[in-house]
XYZ file of C-alpha atoms in Angstrom:
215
model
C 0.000 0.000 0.000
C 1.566 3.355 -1.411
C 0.663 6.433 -1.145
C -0.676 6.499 -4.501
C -2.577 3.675 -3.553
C -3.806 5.443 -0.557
C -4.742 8.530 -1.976
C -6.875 6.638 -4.772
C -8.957 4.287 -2.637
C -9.652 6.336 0.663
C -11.701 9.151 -0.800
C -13.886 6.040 -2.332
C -14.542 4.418 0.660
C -15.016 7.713 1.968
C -18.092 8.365 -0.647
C -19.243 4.895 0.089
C -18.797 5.657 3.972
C -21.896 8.794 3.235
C -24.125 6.244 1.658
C -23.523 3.801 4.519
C -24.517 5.911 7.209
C -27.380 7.412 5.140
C -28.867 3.916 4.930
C -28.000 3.189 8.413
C -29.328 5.568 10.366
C -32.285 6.381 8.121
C -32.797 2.533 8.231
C -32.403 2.071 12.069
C -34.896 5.061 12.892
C -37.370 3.549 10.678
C -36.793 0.123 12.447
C -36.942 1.864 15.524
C -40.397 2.635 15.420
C -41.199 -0.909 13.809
C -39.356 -2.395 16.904
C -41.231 -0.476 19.233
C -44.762 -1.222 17.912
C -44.076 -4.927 17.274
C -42.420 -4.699 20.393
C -45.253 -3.349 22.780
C -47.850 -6.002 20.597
C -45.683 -9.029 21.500
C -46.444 -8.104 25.436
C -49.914 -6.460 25.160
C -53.592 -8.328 24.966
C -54.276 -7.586 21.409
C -53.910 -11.341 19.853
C -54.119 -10.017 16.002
C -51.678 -7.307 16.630
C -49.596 -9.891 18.626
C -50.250 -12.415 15.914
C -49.388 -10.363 12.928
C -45.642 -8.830 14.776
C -44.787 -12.282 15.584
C -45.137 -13.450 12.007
C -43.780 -10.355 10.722
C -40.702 -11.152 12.818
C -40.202 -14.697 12.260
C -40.398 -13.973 8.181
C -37.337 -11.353 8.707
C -35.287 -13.419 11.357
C -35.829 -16.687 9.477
C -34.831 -15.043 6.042
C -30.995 -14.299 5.575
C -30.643 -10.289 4.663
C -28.973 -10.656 1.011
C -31.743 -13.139 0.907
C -34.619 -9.879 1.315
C -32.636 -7.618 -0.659
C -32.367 -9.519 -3.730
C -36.395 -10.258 -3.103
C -36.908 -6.332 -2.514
C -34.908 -5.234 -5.243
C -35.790 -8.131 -7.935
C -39.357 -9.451 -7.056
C -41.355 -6.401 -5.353
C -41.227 -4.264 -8.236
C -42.074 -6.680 -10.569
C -44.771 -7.799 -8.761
C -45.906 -3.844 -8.245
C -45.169 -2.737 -11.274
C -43.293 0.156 -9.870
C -39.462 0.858 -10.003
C -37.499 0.889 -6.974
C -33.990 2.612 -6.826
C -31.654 0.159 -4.777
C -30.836 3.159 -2.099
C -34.256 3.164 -1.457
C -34.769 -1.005 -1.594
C -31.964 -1.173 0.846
C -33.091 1.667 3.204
C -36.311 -0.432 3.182
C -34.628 -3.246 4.332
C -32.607 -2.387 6.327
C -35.486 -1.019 8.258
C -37.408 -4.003 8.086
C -34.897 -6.415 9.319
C -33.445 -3.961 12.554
C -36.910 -3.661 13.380
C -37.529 -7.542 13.898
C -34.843 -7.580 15.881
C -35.548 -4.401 17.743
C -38.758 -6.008 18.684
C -37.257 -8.746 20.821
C -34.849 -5.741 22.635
C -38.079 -3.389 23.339
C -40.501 -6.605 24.315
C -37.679 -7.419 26.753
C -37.071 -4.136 28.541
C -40.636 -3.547 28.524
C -41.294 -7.127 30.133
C -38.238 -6.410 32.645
C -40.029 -2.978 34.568
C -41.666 -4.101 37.585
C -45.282 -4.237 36.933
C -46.006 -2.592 40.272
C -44.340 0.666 38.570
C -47.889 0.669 36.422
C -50.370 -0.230 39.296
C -48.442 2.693 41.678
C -48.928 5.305 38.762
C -52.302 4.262 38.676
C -53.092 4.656 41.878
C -51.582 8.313 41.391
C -54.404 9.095 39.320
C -52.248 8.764 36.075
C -53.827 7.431 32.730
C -52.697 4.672 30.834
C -50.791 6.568 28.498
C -49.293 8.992 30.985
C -47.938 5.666 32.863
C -46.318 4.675 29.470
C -44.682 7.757 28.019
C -43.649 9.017 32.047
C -42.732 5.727 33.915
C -42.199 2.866 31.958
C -40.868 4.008 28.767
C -37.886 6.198 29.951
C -37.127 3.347 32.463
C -37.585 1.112 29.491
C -35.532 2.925 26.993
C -32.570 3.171 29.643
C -32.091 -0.919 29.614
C -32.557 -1.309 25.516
C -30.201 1.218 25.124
C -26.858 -0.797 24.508
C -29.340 -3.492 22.465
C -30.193 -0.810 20.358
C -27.318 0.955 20.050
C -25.709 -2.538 18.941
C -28.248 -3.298 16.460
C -27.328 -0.291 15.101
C -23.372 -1.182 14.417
C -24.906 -4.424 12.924
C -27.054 -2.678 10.733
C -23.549 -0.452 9.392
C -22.194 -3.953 8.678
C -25.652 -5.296 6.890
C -24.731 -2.642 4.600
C -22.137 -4.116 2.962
C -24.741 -7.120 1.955
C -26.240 -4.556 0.225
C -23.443 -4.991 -2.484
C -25.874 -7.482 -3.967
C -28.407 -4.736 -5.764
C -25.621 -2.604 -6.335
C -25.717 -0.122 -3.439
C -22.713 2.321 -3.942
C -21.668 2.116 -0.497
C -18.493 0.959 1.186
C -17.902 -2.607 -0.483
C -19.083 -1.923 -3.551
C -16.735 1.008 -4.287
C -14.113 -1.141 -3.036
C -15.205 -4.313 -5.057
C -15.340 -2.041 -7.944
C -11.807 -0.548 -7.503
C -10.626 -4.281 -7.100
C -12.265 -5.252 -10.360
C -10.342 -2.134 -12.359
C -7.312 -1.932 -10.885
C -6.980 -5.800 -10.290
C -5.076 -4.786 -6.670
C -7.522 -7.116 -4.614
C -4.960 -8.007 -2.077
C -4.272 -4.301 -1.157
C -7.932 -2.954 -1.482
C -9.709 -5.691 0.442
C -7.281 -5.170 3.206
C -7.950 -1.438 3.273
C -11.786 -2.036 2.988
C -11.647 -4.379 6.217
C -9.313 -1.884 8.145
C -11.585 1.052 6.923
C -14.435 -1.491 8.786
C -12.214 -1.876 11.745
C -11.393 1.664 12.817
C -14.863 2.956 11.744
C -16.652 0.563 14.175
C -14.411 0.886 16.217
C -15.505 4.555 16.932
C -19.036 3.740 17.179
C -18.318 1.253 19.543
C -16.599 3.504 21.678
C -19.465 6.110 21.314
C -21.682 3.862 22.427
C -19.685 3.077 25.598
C -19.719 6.953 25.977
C -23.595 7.101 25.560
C -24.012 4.544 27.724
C -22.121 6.005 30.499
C -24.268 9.478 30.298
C -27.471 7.582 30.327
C -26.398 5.362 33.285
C -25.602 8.494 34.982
C-alpha cells in the first residue's frame, strides 16, 4: 500500500462511507419505530396485533438479509409494477430487518419494569398513556439502550450485503476498484481496516452514551 494507492482508494470508501450511514441511520430510525410497535404487541392483549408482529418477525429473522434484498430489489417491483432505486430497496430493508430484531430488545425491557411501577402510577391518578410515556418508557428505553445501540453497528455492517443490488456504499466502491485496478490483495485489506477503525468509533461512542445515560 503506497501512497498512490492510498490517496486513490480512501476518498472512495469515503463516498461509500456517506451512503452507509445514510442507509444506516435512516434505516435504524425507521426500524426503531417498527421495533417499538411490534415490540409493545408481543407483550400487550391484542392477539391479532400480537399475531401479525410475531409473524412479521419470524419472516425477517428466518430469512438471511442478502436473501430480502435480492427479493426487494428483484421481485417487489415486478410484482408492483413500480421501479425501486436500490438506495431506497436497501433503506427499506434495512429497516425491516433492525426492526424484527428491535422487537425482541423493546418486548424485553418492557417485560423487565416491575409491573407494580404501572399499578403505583395508577393509583396516582395517572392514565394509561401517561404511565407509558412518564414511567415505563424512559425506564424502558434506559435498559434497551446498549441493544439498540448494537443493532445499530450491525445494521452499518448489513450494509455491505447490500453490495448485492448494487448499493454504492463501502464494499461496492471497493469491489469495484478491485475489479479495475486488479489490486484485490491491497484494497480488500484497506476495505476491512476502513471497517475496523470505523466501528471501532461507534463502539466507543456507544460506551460513551451509555455512560451518560447510566448516569
Amino acid at each position: 500500500m503506497n501512497s498512490s494507492f492510498l490517496g486513490t482508494i480512501l476518498p472512495m470508501l469515503f463516498d461509500g462511507l456517506k451512503l452507509t450511514l445514510l442507509i444506516s441511520i435512516v434505516g435504524i430510525l425507521i426500524g426503531f419505530v417498527i421495533g417499538s410497535i411490534c415490540g409493545y404487541l408481543l407483550q400487550s392483549d391484542h392477539p391479532i396485533g400480537k399475531t401479525i408482529a410475531s409473524v412479521y418477525i419470524w419472516i425477517m429473522r428466518a430469512t438471511p438479509l442478502m436473501v430480502q434484498a435480492l427479493y426487494g430489489y428483484y421481485v417487489i417491483p415486478k410484482l408492483l409494477g413500480i421501479d425501486l432505486p436500490s438506495t431506497t430497496v436497501g433503506i427499506m430493508v434495512i429497516a425491516l430487518n433492525s426492526g424484527a430484531f428491535m422487537s425482541e430488545i423493546v418486548r424485553g425491557a418492557l417485560a423487565g419494569i416491575d409491573p407494580g411501577q404501572k399499578e403505583a402510577g395508577v393509583c396516582l391518578g395517572l392514565t394509561d398513556v401517561q404511565v407509558m410515556f412518564n414511567i415505563i418508557v424512559p425506564q424502558a428505553f434506559k435498559v434497551a439502550l446498549p441493544g439498540l445501540f448494537n443493532q445499530f453497528i450491525i445494521s452499518v455492517k448489513d450494509t455491505a450485503l447490500l453490495s448485492v443490488i448494487a448499493v454504492n456504499e463501502i464494499t461496492h466502491q471497493a469491489q469495484a476498484y478491485a475489479a479495475l485496478s486488479f489490486k484485490a490483495i491491497p484494497t480488500y485489506t484497506a476495505l476491512a481496516a476502513f471497517y475496523l477503525v470505523f466501528l471501532s468509533l461507534l463502539i466507543l461512542l456507544q460506551r460513551f452514551v451509555e455512560r451518560k445515560v447510566g448516569k
